[in-house]
Short mmCIF file of N, CA, C and O in Angstrom, two decimals:
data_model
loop_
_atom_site.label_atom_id
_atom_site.label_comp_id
_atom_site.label_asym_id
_atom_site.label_seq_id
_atom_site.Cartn_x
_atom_site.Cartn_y
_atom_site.Cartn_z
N UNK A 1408 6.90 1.62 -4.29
CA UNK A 1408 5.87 2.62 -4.42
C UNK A 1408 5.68 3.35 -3.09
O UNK A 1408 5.52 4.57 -2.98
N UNK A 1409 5.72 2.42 -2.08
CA UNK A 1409 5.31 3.50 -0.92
C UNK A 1409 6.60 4.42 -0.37
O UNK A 1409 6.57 5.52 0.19
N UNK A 1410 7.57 3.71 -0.68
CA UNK A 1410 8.99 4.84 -0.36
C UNK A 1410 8.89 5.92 -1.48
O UNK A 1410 9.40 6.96 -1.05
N UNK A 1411 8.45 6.07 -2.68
CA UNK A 1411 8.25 6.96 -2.84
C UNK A 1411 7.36 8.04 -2.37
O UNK A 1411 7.51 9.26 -2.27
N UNK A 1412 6.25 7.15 -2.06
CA UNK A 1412 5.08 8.35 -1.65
C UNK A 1412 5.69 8.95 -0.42
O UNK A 1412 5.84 10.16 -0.24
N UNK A 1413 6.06 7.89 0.49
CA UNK A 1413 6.47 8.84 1.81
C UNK A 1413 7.75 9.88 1.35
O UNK A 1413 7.81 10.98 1.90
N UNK A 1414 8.58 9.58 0.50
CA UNK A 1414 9.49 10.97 0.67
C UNK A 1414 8.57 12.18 -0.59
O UNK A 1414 8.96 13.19 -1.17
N UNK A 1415 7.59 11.65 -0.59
CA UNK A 1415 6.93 12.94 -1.22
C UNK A 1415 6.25 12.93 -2.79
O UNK A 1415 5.50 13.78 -3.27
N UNK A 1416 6.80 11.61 -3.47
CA UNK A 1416 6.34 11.44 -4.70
C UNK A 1416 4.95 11.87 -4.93
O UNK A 1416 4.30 11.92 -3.89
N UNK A 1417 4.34 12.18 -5.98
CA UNK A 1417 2.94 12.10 -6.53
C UNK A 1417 2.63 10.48 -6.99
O UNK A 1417 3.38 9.62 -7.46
N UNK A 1418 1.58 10.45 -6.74
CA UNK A 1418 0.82 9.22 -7.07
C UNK A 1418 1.45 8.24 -8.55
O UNK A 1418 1.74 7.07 -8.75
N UNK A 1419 1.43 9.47 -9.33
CA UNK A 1419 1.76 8.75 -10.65
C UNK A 1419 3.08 8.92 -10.64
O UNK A 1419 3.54 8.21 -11.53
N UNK A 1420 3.86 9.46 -10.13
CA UNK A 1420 5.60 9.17 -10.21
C UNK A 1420 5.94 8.05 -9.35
O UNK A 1420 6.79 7.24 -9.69
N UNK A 1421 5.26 7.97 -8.14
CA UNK A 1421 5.14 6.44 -7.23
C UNK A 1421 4.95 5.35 -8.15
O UNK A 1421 5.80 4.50 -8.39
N UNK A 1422 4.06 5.38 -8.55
CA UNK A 1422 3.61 4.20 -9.76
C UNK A 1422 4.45 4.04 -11.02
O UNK A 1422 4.60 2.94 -11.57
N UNK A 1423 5.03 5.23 -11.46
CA UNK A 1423 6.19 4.80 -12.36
C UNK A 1423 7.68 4.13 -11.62
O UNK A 1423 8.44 3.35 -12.19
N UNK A 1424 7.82 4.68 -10.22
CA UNK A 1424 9.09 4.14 -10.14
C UNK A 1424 8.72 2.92 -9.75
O UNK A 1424 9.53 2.06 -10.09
N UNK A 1425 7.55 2.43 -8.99
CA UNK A 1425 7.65 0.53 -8.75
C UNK A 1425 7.22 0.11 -9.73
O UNK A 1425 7.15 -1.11 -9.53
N UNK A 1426 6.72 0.41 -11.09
CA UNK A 1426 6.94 -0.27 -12.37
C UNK A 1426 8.02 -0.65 -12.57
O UNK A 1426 8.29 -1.79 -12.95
N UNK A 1427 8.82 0.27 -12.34
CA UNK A 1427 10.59 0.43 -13.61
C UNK A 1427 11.38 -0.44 -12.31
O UNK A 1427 12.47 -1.00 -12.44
N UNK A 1428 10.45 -0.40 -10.87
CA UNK A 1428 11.47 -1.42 -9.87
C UNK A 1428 10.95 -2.65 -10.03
O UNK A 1428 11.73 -3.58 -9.85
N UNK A 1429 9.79 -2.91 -10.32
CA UNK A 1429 9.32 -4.17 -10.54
C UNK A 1429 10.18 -5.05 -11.80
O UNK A 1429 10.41 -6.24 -11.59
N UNK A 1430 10.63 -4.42 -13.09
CA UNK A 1430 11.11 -4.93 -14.42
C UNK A 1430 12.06 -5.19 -13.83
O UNK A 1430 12.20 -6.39 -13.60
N UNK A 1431 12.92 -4.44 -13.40
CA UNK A 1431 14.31 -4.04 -13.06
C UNK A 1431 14.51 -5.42 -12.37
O UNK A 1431 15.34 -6.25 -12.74
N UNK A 1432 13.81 -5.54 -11.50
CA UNK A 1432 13.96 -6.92 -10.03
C UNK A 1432 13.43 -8.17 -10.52
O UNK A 1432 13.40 -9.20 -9.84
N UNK A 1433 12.95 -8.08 -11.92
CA UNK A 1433 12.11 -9.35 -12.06
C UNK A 1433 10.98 -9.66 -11.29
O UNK A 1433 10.33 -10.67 -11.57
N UNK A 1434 10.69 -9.00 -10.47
CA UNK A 1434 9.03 -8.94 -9.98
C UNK A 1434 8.10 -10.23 -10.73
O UNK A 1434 8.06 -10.20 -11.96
N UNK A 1435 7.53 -11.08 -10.17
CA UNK A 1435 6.71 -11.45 -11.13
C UNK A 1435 5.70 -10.84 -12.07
O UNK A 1435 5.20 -9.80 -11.64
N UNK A 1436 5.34 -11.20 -13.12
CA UNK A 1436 4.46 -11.04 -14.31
C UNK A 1436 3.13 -10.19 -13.48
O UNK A 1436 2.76 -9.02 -13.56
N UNK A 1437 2.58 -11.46 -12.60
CA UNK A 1437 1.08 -10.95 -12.40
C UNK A 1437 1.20 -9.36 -11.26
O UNK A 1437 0.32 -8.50 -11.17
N UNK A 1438 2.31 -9.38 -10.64
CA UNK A 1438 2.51 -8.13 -10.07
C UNK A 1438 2.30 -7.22 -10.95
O UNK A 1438 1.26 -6.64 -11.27
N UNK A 1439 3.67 -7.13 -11.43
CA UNK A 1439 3.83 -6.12 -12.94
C UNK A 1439 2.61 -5.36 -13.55
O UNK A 1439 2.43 -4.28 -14.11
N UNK A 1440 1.80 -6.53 -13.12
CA UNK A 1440 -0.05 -6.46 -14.09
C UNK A 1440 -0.76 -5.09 -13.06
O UNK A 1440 -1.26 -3.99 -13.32
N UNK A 1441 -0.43 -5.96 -11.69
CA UNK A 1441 -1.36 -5.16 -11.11
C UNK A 1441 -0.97 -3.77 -10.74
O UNK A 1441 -1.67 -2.89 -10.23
N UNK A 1442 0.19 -3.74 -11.06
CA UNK A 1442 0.88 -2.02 -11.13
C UNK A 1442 0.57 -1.05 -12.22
O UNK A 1442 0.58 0.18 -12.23
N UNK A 1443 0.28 -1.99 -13.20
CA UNK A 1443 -0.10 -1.61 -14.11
C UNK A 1443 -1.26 -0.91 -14.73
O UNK A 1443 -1.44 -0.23 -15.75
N UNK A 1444 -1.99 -1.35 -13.67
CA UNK A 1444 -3.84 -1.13 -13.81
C UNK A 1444 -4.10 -0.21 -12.41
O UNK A 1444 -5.21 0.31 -12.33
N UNK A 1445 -3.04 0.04 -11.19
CA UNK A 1445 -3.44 0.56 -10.44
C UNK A 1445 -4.53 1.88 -10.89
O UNK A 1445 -4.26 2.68 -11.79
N UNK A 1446 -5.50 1.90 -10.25
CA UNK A 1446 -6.33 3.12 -10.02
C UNK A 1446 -7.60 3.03 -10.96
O UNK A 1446 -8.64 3.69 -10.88
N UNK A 1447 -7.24 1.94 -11.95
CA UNK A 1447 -8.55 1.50 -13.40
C UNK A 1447 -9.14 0.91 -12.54
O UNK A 1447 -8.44 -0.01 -12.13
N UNK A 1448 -10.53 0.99 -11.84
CA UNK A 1448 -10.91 -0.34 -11.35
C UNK A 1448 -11.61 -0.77 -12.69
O UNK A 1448 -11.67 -2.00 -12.75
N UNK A 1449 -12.26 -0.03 -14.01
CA UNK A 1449 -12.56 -1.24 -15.01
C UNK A 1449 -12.00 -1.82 -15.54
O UNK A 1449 -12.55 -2.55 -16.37
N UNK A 1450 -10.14 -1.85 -15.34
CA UNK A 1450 -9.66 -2.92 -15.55
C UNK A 1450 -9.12 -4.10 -14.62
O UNK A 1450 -8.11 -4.80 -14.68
N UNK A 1451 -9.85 -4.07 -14.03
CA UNK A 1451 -9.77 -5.62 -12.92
C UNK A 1451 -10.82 -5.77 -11.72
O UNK A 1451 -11.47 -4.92 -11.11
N UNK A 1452 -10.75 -7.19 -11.62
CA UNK A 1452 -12.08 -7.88 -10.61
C UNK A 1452 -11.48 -7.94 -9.44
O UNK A 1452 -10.53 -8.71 -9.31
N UNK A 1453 -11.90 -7.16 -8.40
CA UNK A 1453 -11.39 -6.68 -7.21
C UNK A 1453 -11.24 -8.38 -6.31
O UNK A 1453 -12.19 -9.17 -6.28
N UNK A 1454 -10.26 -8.60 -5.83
CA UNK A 1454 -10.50 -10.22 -4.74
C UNK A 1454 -10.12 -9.52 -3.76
O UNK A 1454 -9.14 -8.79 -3.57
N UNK A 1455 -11.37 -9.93 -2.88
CA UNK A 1455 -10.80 -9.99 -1.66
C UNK A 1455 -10.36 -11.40 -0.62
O UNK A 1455 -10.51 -11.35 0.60
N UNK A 1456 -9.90 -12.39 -1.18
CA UNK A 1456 -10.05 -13.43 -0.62
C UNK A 1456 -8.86 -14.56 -2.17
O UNK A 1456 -9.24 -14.77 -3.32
N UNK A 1457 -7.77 -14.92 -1.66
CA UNK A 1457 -7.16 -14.95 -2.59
C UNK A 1457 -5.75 -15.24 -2.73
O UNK A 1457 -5.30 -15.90 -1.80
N UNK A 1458 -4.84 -14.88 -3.77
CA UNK A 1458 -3.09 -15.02 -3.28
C UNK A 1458 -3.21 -13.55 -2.99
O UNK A 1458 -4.00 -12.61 -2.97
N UNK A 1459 -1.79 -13.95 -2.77
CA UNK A 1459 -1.20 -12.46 -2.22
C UNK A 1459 -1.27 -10.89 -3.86
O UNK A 1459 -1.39 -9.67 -3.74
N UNK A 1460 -1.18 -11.45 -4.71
CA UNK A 1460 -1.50 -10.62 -6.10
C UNK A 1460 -2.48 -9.62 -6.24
O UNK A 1460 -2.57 -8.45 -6.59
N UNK A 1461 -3.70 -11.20 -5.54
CA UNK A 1461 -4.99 -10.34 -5.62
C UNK A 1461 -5.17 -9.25 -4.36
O UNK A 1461 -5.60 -8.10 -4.41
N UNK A 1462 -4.76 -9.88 -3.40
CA UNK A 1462 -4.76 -8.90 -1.95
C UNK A 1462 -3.83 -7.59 -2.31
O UNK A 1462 -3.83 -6.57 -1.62
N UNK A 1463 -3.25 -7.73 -3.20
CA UNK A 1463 -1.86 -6.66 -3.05
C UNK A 1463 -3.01 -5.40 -4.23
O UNK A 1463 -3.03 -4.18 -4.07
N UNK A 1464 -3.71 -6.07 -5.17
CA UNK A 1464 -4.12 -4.97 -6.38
C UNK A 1464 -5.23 -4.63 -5.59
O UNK A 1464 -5.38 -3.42 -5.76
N UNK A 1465 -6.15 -5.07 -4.76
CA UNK A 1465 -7.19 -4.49 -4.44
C UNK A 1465 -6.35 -3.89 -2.96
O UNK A 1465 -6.66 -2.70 -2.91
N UNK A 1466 -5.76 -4.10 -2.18
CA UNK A 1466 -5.34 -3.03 -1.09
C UNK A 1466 -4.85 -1.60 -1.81
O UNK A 1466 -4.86 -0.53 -1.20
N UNK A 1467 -4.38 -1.77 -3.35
CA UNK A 1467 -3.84 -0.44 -3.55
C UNK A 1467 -4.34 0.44 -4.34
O UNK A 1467 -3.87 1.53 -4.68
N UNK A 1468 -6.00 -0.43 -4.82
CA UNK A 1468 -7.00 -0.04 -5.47
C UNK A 1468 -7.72 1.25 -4.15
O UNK A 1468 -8.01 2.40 -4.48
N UNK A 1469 -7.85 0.88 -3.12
CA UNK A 1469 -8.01 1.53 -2.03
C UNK A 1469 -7.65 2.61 -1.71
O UNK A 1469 -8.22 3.67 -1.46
N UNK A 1470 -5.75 1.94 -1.74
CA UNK A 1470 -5.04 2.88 -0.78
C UNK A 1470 -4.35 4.18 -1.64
O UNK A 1470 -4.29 5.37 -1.31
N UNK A 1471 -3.90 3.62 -2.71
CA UNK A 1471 -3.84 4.98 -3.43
C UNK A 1471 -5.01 6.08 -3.76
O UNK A 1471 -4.69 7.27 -3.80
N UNK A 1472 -6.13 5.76 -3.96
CA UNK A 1472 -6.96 6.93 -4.36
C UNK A 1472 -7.16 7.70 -2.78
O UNK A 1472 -7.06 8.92 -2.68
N UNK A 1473 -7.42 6.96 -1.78
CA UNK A 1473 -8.02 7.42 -0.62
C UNK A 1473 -7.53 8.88 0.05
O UNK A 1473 -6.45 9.46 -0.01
N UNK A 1474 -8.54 9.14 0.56
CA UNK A 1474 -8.05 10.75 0.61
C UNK A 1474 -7.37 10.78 2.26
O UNK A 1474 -6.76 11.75 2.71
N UNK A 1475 -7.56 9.76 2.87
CA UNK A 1475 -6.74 9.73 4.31
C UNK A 1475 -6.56 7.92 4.83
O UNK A 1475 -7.03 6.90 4.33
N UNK A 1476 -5.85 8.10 5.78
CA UNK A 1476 -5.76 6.49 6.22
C UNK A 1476 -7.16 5.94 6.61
O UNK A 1476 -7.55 4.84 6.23
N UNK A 1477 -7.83 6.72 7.33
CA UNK A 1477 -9.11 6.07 7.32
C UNK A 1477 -10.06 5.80 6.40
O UNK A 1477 -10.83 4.84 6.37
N UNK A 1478 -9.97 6.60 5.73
CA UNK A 1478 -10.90 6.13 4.25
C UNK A 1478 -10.95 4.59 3.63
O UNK A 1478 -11.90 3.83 3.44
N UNK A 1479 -9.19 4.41 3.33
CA UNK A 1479 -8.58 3.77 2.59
C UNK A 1479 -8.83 2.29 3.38
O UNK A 1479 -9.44 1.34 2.89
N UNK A 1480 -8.18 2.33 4.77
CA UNK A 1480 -8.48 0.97 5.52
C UNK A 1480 -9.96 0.55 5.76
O UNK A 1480 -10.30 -0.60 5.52
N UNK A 1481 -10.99 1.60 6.30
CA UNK A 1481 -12.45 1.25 6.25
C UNK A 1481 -12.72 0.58 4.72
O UNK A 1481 -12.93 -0.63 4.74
N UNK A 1482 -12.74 1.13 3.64
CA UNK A 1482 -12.44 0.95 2.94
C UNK A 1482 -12.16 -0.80 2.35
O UNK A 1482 -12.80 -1.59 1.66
N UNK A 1483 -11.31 -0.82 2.81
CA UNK A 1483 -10.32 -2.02 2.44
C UNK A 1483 -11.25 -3.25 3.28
O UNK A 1483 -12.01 -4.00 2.67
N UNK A 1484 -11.08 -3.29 4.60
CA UNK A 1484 -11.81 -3.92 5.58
C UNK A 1484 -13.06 -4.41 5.07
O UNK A 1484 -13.24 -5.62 4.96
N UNK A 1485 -14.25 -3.28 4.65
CA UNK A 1485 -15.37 -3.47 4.00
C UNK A 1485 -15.39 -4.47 3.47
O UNK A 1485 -16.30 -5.29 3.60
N UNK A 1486 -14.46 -4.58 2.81
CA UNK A 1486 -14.81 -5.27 0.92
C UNK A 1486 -14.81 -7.28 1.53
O UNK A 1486 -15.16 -8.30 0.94
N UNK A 1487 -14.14 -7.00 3.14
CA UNK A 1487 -14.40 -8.50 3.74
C UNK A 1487 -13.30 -9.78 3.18
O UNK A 1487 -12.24 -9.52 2.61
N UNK A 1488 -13.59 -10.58 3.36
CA UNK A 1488 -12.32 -11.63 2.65
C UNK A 1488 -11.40 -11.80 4.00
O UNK A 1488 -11.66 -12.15 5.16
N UNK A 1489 -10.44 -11.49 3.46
CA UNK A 1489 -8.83 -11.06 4.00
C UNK A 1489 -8.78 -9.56 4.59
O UNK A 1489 -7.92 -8.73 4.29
N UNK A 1490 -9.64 -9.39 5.32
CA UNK A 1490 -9.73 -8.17 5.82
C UNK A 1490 -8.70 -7.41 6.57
O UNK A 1490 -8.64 -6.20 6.39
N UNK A 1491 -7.91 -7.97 7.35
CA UNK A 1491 -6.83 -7.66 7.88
C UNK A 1491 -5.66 -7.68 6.56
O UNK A 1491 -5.21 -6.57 6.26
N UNK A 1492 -5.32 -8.47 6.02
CA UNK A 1492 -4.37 -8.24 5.33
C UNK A 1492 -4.73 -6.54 4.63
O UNK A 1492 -3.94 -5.59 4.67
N UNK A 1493 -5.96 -6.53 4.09
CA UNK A 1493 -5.98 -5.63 2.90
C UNK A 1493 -6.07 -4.11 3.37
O UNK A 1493 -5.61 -3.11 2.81
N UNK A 1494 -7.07 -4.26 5.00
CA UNK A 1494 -6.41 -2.56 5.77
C UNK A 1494 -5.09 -2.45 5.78
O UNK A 1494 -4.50 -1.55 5.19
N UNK A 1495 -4.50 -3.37 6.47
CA UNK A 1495 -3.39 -3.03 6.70
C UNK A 1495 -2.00 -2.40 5.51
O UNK A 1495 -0.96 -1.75 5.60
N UNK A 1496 -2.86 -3.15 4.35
CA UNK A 1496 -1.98 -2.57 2.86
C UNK A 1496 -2.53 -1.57 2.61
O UNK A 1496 -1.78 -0.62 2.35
N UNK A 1497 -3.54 -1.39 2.58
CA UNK A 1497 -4.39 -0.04 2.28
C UNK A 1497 -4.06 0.94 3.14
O UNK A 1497 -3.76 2.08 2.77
N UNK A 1498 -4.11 0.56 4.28
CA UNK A 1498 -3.86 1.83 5.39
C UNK A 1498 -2.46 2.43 5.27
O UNK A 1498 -2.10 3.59 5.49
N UNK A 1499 -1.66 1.21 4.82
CA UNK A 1499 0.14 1.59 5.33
C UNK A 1499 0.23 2.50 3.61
O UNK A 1499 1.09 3.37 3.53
N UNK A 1500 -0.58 2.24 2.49
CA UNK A 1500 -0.15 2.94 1.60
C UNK A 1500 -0.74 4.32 1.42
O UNK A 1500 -0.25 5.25 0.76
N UNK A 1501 -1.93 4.31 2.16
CA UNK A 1501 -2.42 5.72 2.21
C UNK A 1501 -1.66 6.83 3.26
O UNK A 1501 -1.67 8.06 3.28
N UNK A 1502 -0.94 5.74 4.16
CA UNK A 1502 -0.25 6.75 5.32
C UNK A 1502 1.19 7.08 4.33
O UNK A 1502 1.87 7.92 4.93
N UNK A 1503 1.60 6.82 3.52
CA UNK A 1503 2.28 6.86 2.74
C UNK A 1503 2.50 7.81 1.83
O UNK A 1503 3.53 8.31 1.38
N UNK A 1504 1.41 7.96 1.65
CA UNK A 1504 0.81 8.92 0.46
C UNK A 1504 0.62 10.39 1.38
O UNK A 1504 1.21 11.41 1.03
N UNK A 1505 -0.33 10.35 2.70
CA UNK A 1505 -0.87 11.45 3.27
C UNK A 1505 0.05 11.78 4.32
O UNK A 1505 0.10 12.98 4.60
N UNK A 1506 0.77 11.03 4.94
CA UNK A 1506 1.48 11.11 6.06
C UNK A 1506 0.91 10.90 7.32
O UNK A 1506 -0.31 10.88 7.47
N UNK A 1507 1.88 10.72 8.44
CA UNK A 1507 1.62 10.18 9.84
C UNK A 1507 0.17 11.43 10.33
O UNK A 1507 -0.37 11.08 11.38
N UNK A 1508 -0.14 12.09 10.00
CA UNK A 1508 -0.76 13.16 10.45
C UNK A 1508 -2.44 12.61 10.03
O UNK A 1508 -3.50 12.96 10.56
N UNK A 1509 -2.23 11.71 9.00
CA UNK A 1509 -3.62 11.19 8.70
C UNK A 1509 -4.50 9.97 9.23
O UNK A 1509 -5.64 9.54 9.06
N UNK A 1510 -3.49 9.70 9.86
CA UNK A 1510 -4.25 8.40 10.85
C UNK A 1510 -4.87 9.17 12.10
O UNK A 1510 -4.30 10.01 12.80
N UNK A 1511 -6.27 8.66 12.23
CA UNK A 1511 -6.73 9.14 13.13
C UNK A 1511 -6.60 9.34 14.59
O UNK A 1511 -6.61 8.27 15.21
N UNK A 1512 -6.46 10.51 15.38
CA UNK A 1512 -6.16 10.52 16.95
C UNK A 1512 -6.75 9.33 17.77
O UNK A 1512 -6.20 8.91 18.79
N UNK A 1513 -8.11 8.72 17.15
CA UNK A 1513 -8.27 7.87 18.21
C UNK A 1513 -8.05 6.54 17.55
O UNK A 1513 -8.69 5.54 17.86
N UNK A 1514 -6.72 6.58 16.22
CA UNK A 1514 -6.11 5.01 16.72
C UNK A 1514 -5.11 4.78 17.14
O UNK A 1514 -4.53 3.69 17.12
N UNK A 1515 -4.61 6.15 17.74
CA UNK A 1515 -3.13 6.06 18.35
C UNK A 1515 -3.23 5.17 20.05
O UNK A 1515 -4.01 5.23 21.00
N UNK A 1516 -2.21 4.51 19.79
CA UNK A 1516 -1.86 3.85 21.14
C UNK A 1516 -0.60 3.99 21.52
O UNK A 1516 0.22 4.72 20.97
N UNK A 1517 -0.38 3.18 22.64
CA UNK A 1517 1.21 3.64 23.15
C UNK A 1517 2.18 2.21 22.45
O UNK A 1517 2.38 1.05 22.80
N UNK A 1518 2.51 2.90 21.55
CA UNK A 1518 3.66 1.71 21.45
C UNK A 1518 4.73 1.64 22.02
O UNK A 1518 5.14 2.55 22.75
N UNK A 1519 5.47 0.42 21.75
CA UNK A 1519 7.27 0.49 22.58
C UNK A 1519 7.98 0.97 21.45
O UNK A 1519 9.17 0.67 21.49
N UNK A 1520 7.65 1.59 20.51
CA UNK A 1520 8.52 2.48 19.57
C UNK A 1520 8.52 3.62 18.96
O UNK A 1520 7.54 3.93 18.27
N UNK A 1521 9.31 4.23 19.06
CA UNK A 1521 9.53 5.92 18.66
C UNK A 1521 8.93 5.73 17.33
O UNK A 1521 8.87 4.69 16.67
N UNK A 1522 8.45 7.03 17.03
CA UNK A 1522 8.31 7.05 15.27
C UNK A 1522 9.68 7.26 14.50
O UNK A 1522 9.65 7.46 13.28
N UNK A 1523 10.85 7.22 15.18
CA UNK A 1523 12.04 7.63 14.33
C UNK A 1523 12.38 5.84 14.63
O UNK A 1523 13.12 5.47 13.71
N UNK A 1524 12.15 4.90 15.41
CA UNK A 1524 12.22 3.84 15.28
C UNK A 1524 11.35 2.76 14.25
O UNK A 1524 11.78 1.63 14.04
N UNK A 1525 10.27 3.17 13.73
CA UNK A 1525 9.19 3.28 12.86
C UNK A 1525 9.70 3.26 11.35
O UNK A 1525 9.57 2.37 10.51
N UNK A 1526 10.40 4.66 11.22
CA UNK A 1526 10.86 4.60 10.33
C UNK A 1526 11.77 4.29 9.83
O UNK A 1526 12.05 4.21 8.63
N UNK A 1527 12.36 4.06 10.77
CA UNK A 1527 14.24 3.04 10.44
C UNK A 1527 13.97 2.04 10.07
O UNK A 1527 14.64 1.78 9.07
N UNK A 1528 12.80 0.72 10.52
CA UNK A 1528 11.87 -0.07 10.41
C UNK A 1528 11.33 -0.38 8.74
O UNK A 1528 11.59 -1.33 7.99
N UNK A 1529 10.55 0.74 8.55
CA UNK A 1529 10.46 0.96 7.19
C UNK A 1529 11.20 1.06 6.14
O UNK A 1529 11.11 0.31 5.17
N UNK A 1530 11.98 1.98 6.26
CA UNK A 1530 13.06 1.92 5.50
C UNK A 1530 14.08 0.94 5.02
O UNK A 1530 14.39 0.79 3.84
N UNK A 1531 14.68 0.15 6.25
CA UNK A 1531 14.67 -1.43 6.25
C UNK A 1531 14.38 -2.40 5.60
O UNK A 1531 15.22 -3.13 5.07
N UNK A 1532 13.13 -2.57 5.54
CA UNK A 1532 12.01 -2.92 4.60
C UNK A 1532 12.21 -3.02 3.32
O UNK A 1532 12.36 -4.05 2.67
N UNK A 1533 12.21 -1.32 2.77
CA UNK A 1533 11.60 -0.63 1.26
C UNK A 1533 12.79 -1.26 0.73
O UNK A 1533 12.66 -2.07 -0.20
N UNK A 1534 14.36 -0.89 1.38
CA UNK A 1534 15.76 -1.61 0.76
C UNK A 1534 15.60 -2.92 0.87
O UNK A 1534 16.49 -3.44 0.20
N UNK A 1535 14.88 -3.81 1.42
CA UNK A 1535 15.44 -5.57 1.11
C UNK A 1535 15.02 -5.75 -0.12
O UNK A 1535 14.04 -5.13 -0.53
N UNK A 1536 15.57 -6.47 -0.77
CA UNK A 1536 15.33 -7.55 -1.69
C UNK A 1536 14.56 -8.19 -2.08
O UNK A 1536 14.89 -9.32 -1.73
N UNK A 1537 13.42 -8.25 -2.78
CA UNK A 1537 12.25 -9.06 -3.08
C UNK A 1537 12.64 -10.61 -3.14
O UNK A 1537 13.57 -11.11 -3.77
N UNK A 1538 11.75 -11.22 -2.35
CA UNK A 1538 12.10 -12.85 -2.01
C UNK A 1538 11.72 -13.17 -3.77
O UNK A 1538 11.10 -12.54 -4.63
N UNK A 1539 12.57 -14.70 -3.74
CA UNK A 1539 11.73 -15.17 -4.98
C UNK A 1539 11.39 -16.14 -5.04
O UNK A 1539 10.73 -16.50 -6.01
#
């Protein structure tokens, strides 16, 4: 889902292709679920505190609607629990969605890596293999 958003997908074409990658890969069941319901929050009880399932449907309960990275991670953080896990899903899927341009100037720091190192990084990533 988020390799789509970053090369440009819409929300709901993002969400169709990590459906059809989720079947495809055997994804587990309760994933599947929560891809499924993304964006309904009346269909599911938000956890913030939890497995990784529940952290994963409520970070993207967040991070997809949010209208910038900050929204989405304040946001996420709020809701308490697993707070770090769930900005950080929330944030990385809203930057996803909005692009590097939406994280705010004052959370930039100096890292030891280029943003073209960033994204080699990512990309990396989006291609491995779901553990099982």
């Amino acid at each position: 889902m988020v390799g789509a958003l970053v090369d440009g997908a819409t929300v709901d074409a993002a969400l169709a292709t990590a459906r059809t990658a989720a079947v495809e890969r055997g994804v587990p069941v309760p994933v599947r679920e929560t891809l499924a319901v993304v964006g309904d929050r009346s269909a599911v009880t938000l956890a913030t505190d939890g497995d990784a399932v529940d952290l994963l449907e409520t970070a993207l309960h967040e991070g997809v609607p949010a209208a910038d990275v900050e929204e989405a991670t304040v946001a996420a953080v709020s809701r308490g629990g697993a707070a770090g896990a769930l900005g950080a899903v929330a944030g990385a899927v809203a930057g996803a969605r909005h692009g590097r341009a939406s994280v705010p100037a004052r959370w930039h720091n100096d890292l030891d890596r280029t943003p073209e190192d960033l994204a080699a990084l990512a990309a990396g990533l989006a291609a491995s293999p779901p553990r099982s």
